[in-house]
Short mmCIF file of C-alpha atoms in Angstrom, two decimals:
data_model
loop_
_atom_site.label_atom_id
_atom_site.label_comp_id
_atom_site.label_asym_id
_atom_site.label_seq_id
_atom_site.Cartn_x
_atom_site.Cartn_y
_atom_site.Cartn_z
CA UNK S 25 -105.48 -36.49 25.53
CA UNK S 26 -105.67 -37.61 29.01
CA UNK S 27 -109.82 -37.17 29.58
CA UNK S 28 -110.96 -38.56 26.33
CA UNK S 29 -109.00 -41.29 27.21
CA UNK S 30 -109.97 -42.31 30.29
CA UNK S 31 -113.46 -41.80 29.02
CA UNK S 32 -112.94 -44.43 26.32
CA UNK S 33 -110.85 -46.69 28.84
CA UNK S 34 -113.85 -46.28 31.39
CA UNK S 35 -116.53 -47.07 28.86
CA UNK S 36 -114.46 -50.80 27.70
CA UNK S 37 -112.54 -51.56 29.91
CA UNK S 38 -114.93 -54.55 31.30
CA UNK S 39 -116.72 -54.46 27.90
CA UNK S 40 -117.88 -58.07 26.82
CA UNK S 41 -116.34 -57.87 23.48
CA UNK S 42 -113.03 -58.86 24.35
CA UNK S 43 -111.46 -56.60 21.46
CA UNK S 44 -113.08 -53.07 23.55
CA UNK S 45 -111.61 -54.31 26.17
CA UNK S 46 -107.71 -55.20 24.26
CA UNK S 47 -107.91 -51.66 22.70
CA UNK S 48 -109.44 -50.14 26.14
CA UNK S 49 -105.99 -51.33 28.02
CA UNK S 50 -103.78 -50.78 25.17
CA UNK S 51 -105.06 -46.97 25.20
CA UNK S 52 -104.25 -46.76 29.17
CA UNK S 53 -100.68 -48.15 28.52
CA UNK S 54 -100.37 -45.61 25.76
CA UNK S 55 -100.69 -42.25 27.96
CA UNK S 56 -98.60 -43.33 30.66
CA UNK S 57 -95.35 -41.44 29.19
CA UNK S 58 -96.18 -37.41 28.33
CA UNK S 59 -98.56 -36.64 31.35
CA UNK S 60 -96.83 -34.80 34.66
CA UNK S 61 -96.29 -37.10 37.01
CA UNK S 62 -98.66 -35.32 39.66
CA UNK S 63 -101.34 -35.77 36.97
CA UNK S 64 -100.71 -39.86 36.00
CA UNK S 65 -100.00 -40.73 39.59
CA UNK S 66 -103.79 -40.79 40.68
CA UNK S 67 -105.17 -42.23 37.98
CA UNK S 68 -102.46 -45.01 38.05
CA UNK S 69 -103.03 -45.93 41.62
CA UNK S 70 -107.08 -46.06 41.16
CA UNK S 71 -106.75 -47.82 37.67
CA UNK S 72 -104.02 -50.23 39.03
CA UNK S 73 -106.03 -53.09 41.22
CA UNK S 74 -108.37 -52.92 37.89
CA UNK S 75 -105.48 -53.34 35.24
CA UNK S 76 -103.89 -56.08 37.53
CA UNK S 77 -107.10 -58.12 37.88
CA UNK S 78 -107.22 -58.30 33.63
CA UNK S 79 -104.56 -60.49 33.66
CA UNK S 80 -107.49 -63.03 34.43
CA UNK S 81 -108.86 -62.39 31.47
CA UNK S 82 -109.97 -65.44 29.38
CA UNK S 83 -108.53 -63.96 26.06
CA UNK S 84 -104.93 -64.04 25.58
CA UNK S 85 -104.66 -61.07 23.13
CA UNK S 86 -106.09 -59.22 26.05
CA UNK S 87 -104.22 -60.49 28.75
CA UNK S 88 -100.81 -59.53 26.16
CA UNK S 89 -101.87 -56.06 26.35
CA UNK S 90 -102.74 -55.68 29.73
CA UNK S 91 -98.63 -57.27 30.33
CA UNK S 92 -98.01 -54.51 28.11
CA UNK S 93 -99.69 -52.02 29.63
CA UNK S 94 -98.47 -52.94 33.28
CA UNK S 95 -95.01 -52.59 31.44
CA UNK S 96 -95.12 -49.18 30.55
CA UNK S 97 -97.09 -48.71 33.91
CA UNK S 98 -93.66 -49.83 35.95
CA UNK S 99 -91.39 -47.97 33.03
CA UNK S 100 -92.89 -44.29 33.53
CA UNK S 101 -95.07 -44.50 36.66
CA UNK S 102 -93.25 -46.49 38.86
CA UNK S 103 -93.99 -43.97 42.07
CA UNK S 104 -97.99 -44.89 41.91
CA UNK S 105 -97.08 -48.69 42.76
CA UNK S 106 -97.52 -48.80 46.56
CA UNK S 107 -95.17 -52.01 47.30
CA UNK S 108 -97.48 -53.12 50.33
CA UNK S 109 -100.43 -52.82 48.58
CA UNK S 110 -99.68 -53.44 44.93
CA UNK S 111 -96.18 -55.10 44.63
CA UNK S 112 -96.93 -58.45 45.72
CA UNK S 113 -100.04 -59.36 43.53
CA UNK S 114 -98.30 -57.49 40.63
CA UNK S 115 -95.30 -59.72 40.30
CA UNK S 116 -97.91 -62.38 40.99
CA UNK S 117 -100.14 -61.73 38.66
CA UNK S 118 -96.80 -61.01 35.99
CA UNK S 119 -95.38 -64.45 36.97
CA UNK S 120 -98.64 -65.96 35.99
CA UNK S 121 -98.98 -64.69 33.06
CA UNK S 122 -95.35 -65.44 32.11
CA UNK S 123 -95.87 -68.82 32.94
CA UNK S 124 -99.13 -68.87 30.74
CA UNK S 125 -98.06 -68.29 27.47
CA UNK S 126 -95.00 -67.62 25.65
CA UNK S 127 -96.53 -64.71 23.49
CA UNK S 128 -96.56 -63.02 27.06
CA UNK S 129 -92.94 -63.33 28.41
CA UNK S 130 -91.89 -60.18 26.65
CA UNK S 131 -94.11 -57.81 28.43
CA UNK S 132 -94.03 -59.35 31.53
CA UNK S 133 -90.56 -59.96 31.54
CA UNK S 134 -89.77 -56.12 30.84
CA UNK S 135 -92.62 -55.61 33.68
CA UNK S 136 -90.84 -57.44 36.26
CA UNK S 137 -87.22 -55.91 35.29
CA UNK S 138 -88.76 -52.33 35.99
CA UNK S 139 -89.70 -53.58 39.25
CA UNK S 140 -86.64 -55.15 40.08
CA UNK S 141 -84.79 -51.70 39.37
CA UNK S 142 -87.54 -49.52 40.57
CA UNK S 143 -87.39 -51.22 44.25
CA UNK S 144 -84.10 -52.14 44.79
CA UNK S 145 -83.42 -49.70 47.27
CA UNK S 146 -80.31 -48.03 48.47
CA UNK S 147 -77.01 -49.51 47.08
CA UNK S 148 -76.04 -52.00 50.17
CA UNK S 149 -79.25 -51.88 52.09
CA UNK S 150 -80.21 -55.14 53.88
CA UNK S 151 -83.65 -55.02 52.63
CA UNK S 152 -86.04 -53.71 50.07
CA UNK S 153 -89.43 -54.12 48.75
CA UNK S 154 -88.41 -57.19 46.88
CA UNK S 155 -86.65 -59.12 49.46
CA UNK S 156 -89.56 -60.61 50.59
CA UNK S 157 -90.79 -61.75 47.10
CA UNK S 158 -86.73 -62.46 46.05
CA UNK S 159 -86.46 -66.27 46.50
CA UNK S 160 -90.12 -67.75 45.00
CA UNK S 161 -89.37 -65.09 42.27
CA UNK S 162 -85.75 -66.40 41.63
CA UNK S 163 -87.40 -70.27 41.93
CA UNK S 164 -90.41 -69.20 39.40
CA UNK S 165 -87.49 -67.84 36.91
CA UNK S 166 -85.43 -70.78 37.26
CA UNK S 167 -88.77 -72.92 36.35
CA UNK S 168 -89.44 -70.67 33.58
CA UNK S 169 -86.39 -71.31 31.67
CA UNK S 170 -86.72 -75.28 32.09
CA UNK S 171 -90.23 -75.28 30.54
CA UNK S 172 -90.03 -78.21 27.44
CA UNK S 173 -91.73 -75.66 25.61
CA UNK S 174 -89.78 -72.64 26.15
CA UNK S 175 -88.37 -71.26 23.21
CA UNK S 176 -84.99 -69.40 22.73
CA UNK S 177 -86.68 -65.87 22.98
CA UNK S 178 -88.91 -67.16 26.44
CA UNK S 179 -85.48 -68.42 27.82
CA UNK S 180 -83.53 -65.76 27.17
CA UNK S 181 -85.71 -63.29 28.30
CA UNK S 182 -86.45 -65.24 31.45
CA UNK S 183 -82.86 -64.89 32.37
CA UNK S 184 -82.70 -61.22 31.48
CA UNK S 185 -85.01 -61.11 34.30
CA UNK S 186 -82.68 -63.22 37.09
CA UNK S 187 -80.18 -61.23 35.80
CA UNK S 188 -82.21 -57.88 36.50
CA UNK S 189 -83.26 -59.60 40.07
CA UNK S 190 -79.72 -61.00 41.47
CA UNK S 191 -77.89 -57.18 40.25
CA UNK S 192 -81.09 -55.66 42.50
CA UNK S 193 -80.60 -58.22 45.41
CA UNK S 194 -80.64 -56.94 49.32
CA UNK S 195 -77.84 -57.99 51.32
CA UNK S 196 -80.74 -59.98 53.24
CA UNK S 197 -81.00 -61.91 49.78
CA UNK S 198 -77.29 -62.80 48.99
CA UNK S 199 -77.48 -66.42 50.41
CA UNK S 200 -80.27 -66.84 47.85
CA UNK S 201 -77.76 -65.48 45.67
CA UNK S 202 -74.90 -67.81 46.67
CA UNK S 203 -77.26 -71.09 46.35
CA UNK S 204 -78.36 -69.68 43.11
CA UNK S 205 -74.49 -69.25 41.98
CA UNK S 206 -74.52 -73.48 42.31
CA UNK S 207 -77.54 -73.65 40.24
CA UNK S 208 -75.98 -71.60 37.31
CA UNK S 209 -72.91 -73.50 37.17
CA UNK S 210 -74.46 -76.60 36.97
CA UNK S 211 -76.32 -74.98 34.11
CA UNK S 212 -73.10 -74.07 32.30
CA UNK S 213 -71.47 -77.40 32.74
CA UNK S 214 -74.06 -79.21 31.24
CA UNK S 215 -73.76 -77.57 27.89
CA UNK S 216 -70.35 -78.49 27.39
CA UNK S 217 -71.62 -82.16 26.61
CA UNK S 218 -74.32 -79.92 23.87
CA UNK S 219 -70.94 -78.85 21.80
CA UNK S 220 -70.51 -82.02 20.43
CA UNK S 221 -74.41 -82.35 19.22
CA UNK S 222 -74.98 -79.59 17.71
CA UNK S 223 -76.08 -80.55 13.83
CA UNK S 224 -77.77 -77.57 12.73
CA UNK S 225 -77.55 -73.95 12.51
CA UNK S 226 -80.89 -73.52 15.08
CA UNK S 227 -78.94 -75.73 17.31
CA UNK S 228 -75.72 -73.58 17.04
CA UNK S 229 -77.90 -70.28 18.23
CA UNK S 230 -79.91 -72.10 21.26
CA UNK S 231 -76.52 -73.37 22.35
CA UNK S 232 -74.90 -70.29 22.13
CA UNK S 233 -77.74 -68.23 23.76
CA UNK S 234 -78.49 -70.30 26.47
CA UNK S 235 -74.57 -70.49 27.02
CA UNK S 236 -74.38 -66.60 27.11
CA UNK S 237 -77.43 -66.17 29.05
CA UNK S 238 -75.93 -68.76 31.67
CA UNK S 239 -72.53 -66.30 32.08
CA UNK S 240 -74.57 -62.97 31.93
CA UNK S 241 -76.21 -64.55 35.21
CA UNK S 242 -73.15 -66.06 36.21
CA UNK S 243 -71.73 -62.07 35.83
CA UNK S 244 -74.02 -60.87 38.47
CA UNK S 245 -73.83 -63.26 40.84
CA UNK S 246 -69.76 -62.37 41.09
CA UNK S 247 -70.60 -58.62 41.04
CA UNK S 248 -72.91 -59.28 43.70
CA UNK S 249 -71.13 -61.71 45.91
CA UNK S 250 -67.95 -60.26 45.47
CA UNK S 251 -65.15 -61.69 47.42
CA UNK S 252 -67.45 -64.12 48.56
CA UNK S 253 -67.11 -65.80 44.95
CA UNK S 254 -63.63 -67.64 45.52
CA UNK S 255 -64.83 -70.59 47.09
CA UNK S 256 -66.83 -71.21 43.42
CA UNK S 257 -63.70 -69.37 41.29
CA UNK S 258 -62.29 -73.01 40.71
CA UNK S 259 -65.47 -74.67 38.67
CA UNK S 260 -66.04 -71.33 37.44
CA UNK S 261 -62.82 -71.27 35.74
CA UNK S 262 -62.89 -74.74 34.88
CA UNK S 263 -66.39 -74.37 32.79
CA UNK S 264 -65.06 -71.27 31.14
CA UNK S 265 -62.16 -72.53 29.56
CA UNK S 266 -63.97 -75.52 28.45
CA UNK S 267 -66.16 -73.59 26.96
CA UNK S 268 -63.70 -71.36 25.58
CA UNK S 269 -62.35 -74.25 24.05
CA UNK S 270 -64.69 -75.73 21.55
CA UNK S 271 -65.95 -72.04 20.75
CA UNK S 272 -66.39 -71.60 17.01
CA UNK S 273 -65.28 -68.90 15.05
CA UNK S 274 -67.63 -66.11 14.76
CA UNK S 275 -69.79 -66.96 18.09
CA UNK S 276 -70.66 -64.75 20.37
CA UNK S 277 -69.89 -66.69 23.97
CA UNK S 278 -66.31 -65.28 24.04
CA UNK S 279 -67.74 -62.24 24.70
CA UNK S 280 -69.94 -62.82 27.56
CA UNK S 281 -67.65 -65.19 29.07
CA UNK S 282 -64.55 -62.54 28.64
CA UNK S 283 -67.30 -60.28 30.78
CA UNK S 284 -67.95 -62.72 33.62
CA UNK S 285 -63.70 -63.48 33.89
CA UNK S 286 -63.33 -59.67 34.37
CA UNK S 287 -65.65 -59.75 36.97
CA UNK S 288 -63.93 -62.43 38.25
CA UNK S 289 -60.77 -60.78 38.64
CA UNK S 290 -62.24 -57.77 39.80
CA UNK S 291 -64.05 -59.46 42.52
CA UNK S 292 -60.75 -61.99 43.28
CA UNK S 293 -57.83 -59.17 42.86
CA UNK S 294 -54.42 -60.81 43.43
CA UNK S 295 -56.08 -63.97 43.74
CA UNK S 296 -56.52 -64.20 40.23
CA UNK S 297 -52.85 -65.21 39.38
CA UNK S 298 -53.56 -69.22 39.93
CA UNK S 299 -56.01 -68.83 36.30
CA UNK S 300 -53.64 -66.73 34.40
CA UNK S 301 -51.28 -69.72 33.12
CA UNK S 302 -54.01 -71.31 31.77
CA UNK S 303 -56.07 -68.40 30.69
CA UNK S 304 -53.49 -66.35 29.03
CA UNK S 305 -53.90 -67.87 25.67
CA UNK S 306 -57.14 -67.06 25.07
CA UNK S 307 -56.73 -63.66 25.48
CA UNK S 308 -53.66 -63.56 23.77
CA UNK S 309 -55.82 -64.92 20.84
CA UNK S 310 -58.60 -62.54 21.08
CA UNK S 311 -56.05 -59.25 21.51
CA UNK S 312 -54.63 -60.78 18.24
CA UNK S 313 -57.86 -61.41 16.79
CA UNK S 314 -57.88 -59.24 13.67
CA UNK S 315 -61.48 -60.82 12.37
CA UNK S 316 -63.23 -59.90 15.49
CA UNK S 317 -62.47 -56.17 16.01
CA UNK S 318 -65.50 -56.47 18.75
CA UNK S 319 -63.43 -59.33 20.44
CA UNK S 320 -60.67 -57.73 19.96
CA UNK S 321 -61.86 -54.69 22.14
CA UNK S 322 -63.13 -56.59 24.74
CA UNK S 323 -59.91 -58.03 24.76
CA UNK S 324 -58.36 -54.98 25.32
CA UNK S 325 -60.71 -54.07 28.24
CA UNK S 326 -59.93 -57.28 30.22
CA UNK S 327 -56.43 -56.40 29.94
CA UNK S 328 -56.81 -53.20 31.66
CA UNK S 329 -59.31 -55.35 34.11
CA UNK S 330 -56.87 -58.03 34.76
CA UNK S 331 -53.80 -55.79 35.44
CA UNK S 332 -55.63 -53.43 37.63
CA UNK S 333 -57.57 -56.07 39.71
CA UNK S 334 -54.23 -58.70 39.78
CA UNK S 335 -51.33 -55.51 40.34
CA UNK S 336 -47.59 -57.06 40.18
CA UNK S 337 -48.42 -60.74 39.62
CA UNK S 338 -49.33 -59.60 35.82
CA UNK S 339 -46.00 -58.35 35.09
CA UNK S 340 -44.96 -62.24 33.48
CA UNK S 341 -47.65 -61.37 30.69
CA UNK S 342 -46.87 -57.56 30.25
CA UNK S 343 -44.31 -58.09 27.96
CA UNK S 344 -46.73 -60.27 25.26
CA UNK S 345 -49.75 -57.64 26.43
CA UNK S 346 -47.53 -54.64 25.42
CA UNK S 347 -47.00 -56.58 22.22
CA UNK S 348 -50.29 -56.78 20.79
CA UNK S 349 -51.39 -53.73 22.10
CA UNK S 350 -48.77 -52.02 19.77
CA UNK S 351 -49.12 -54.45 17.39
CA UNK S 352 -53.00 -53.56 17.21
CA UNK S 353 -52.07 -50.01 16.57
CA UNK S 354 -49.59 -51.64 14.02
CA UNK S 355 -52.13 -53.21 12.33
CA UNK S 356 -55.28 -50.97 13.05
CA UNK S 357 -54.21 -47.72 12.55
CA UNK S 358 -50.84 -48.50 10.42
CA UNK S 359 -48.31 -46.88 13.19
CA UNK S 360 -45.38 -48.27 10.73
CA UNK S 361 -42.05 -48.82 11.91
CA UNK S 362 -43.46 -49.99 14.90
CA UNK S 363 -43.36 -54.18 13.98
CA UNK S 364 -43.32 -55.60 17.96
CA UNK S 365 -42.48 -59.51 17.92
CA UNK S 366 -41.60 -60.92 21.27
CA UNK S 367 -39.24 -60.15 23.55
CA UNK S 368 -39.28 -56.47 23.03
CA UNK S 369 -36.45 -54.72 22.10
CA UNK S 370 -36.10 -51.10 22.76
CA UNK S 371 -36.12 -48.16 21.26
CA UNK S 372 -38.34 -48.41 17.93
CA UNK S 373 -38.02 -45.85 15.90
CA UNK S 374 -40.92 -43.01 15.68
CA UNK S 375 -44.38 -44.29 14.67
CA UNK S 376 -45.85 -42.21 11.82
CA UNK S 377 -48.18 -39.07 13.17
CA UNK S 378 -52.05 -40.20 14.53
CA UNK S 379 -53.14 -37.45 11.68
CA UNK S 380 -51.82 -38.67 9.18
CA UNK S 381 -53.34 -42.42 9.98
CA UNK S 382 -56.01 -40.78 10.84
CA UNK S 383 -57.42 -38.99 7.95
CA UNK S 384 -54.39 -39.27 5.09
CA UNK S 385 -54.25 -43.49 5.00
CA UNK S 386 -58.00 -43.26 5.38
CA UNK S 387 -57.92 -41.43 2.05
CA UNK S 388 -55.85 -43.68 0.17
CA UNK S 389 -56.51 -46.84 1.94
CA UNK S 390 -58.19 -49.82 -0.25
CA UNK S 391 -60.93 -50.12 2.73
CA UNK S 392 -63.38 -48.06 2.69
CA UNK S 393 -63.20 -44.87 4.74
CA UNK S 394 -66.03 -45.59 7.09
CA UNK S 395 -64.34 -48.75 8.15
CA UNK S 396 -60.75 -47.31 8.65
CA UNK S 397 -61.53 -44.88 11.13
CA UNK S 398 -64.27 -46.77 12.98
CA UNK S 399 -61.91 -49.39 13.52
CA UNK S 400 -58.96 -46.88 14.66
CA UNK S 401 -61.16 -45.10 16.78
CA UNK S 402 -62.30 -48.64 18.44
CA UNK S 403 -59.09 -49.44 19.39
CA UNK S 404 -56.74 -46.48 20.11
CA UNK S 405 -58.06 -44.61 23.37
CA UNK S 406 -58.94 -48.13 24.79
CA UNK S 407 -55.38 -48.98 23.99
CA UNK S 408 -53.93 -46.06 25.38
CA UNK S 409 -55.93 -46.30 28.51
CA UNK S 410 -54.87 -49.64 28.99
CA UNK S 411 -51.13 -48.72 28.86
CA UNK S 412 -51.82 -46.69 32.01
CA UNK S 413 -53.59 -49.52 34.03
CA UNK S 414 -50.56 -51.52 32.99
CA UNK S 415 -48.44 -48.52 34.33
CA UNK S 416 -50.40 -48.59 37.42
CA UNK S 417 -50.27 -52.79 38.25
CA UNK S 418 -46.40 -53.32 37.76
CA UNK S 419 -45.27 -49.87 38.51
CA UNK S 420 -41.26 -49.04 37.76
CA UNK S 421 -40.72 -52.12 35.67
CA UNK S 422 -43.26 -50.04 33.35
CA UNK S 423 -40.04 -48.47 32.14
CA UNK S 424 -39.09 -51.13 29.66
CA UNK S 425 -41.97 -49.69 27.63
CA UNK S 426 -41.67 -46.26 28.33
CA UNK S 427 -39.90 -44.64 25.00
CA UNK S 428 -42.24 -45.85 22.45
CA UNK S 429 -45.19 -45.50 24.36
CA UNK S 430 -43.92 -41.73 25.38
CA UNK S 431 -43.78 -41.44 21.68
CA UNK S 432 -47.25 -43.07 21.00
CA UNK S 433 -48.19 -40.42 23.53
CA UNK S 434 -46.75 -37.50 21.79
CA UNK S 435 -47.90 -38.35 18.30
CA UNK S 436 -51.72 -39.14 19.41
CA UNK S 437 -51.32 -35.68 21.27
CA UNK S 438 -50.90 -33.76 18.46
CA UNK S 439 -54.74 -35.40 16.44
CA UNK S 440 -56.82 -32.26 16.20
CA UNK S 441 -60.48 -32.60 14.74
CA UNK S 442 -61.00 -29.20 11.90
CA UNK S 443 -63.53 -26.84 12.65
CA UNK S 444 -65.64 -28.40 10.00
CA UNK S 445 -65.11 -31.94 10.93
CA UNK S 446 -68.01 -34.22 11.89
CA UNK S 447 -69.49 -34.65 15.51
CA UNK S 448 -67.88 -38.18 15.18
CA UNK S 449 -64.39 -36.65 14.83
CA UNK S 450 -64.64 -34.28 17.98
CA UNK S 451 -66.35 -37.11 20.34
CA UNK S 452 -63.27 -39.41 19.36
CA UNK S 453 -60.49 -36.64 19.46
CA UNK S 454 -62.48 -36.01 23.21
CA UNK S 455 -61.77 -39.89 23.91
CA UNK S 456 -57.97 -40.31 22.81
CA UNK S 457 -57.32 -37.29 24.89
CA UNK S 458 -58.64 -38.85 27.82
CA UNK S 459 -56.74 -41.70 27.02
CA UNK S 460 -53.81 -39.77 26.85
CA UNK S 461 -54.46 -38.57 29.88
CA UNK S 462 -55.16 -41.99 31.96
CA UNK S 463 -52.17 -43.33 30.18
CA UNK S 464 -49.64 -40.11 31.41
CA UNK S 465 -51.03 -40.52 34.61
CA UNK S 466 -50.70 -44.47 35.31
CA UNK S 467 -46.99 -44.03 33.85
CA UNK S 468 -46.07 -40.91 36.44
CA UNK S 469 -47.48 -42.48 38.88
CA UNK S 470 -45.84 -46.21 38.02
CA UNK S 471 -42.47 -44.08 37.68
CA UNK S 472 -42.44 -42.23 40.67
CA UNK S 473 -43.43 -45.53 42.91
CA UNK S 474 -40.87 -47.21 41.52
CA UNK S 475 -38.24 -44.63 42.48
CA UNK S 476 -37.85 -43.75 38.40
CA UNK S 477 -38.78 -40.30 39.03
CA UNK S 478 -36.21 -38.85 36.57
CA UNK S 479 -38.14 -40.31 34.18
CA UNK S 480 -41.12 -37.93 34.42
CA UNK S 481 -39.32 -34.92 33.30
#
């Protein structure tokens, strides 16, 4: 396909019917994945100054395609792009055109990610391609998104893009980074005023997207800084709990701004402690959260964050943790006899075999069978895995849960998928085992620091 092509590409590519020239682009974009690289490369890097200079073009369907094209030219052909020669008027010309029109940001948005990834270097290097091109392109983004006429979809994808740039920063960048960290926040805390103004459905979903996009920035910029965070940890708090808050049912911040706490612990460790008071009840609330099983598992993640980052300091909120975990396998996957109400009280009596929840209830149960075991796969290796990072964090006191999650243990052990089961029984029989396994080995390990070695025969 590749010569009749480039014949066709050759013969409209500067065409004066601007819809030879749209289709004469749209065709180059189109071959750039199939081809061996040793046989795209060349034409790529003598086509590319051409393909570049088209996003001059007077006609905006064109100048769409070319974005497009460029796209798929950074997706599967990154290697022709020489970043001395080409980089720097590419991201020019894609920053342009972003800034042009709106019916352009999602192609040159998706352009400028695969550059951000494609040049980012080494992990930890000082510098890379993009350094020099890091702060005017973080600036230009931050412009973008402030346009009066940006829409939701120009927005969000412009952050998608600071996002892409701050997780592919150099070292040499990270004061950029820092600086940008102030921006962000400032962002976040002016939407809390928004809550109360929000009359319509449309202004429910621009809130809540611009909100999300805001902590999905917010995210990188901890995972990048890392310990260098804390002296913003306070306001960042502060803004997600007040967002947390006013949250409606049903919305989707919880989720991203569960994400940027857990990279908030992970980045703060012990640190962490001083939020836990008054963050606590919000997870509580989302481990309990039986409406939002995708809350709910998220929940269950930043548990096993939390614990691992904060280590000892969590044990005051292992006791309620353990009791929704169990409770969630309670309610989830019907381990009867096992009704946990704080404080716990030990021993419960045996839960009821993982097979039979697994495919008797499903049988009999008045929800439908699909939704039954999706949900109990969800939760039950994330569960079990989290009972070994709480193992790990508060090591011997671990024993006050230790008989019924030994007997969790030895129940889920014994789930086997039938030789004629489905591909989605044997990937989640694969998963609780390795849950069983993280669990066993945060608990002997817990056990054995805390001198309870007799408890790991």
């Amino acid at each position: 396909m590749i010569q009749p092509v480039l014949t066709f590409v050759e013969a409209n590519l500067r065409h004066e019917d601007w819809h030879n020239r749209d289709a004469a682009v749209s065709a180059f974009g189109a071959i750039m994945e199939g081809p061996e690289d040793k046989v795209i490369e060349p034409i790529v890097k003598q086509a590319l100054p051409v393909i570049i200079k088209m996003m001059e073009d007077p006609v905006i369907h064109v100048k769409d395609s070319t974005a497009y094209a460029l796209g798929r030219i950074t997706e599967a052909c990154s290697e022709a792009i020489d970043p001395v020669i080409h980089l720097p008027i590419l991201i020019q010309s894609l920053f342009e055109g972003l800034i042009s029109s709106p019916k352009m940001a999602g192609s040159c948005c998706w352009a400028l990610m695969n550059l951000a990834e494609r040049f980012s270097g080494e992990i930890g290097c000082q510098l890379n391609p993009l350094t020099p091109h890091f702060n005017e392109s973080i600036t230009r983004l931050l412009q973008v998104t402030e346009r009066p006429d940006a829409d939701n979809q120009l927005r969000t994808a412009a952050y998608e893009v600071l996002n892409t740039f701050v997780q592919n920063a150099a070292n040499e960048s990270l004061p950029a980074v820092a600086s940008l960290s102030d921006v962000i926040i400032k962002r976040l805390e002016s939407t809390i005023p928004l809550q109360t103004q929000v009359v319509s459905v449309e202004d429910k979903i621009t809130l809540e997207e611009m909100q999300t996009s805001l902590c999905t920035v917010l995210l990188a910029i901890i995972q990048r800084l890392e310990k260098e965070i804390m002296p913003q940890a306070d306001r960042i708090m502060a803004v997600l709990l007040q967002i947390l808050s006013s949250a409606g049912a049903k919305s989707s911040v919880p989720d991203a701004i569960f994400a940027t706490v857990s990279s908030l612990a992970n980045a703060l460790e012990e640190a962490f402690a001083k939020y836990m008071e008054a963050f606590s009840p919000y997870l509580y609330n989302a481990l309990g959260n039986q409406e939002e099983p995708g809350l709910c598992s998220m929940a269950i993640g930043l548990v096993s964050d939390i614990t691992r980052s904060m280590g000892p300091p969590c044990q005051p909120y292992c006791d309620t943790f353990m009791n929704y975990l169990l409770n969630n396998l309670r309610v989830r996957c019907f381990l009867h006899n096992i009704s946990i109400r704080p404080p716990l009280i030990f021993p419960y009596p045996s839960p009821l075999s993982f097979l039979a929840m697994d495919i008797e209830y499903c049988k009999t149960s008045c929800l439908s069978i699909n939704q039954s075991t999706a949900l109990a796969n969800q939760f039950k290796p994330a569960i079990l895995q989290c009972f070994g990072d709480i193992a790990g964090a508060i090591g011997g006191h671990f024993e006050t849960y230790l008989s019924v999650v030994a007997q969790v243990l030895q129940q889920a052990a014994g789930v086997q998928a039938s030789p004629d089961g489905s591909y989605e029984m044997f990937d989640y029989v694969i998963s609780l085992r390795e849950g069983i396994m993280d669990a066993w080995g945060g608990i002997i390990g817990s056990m054995k620091a805390g001198g309870k070695s007799k408890f790991c025969h």
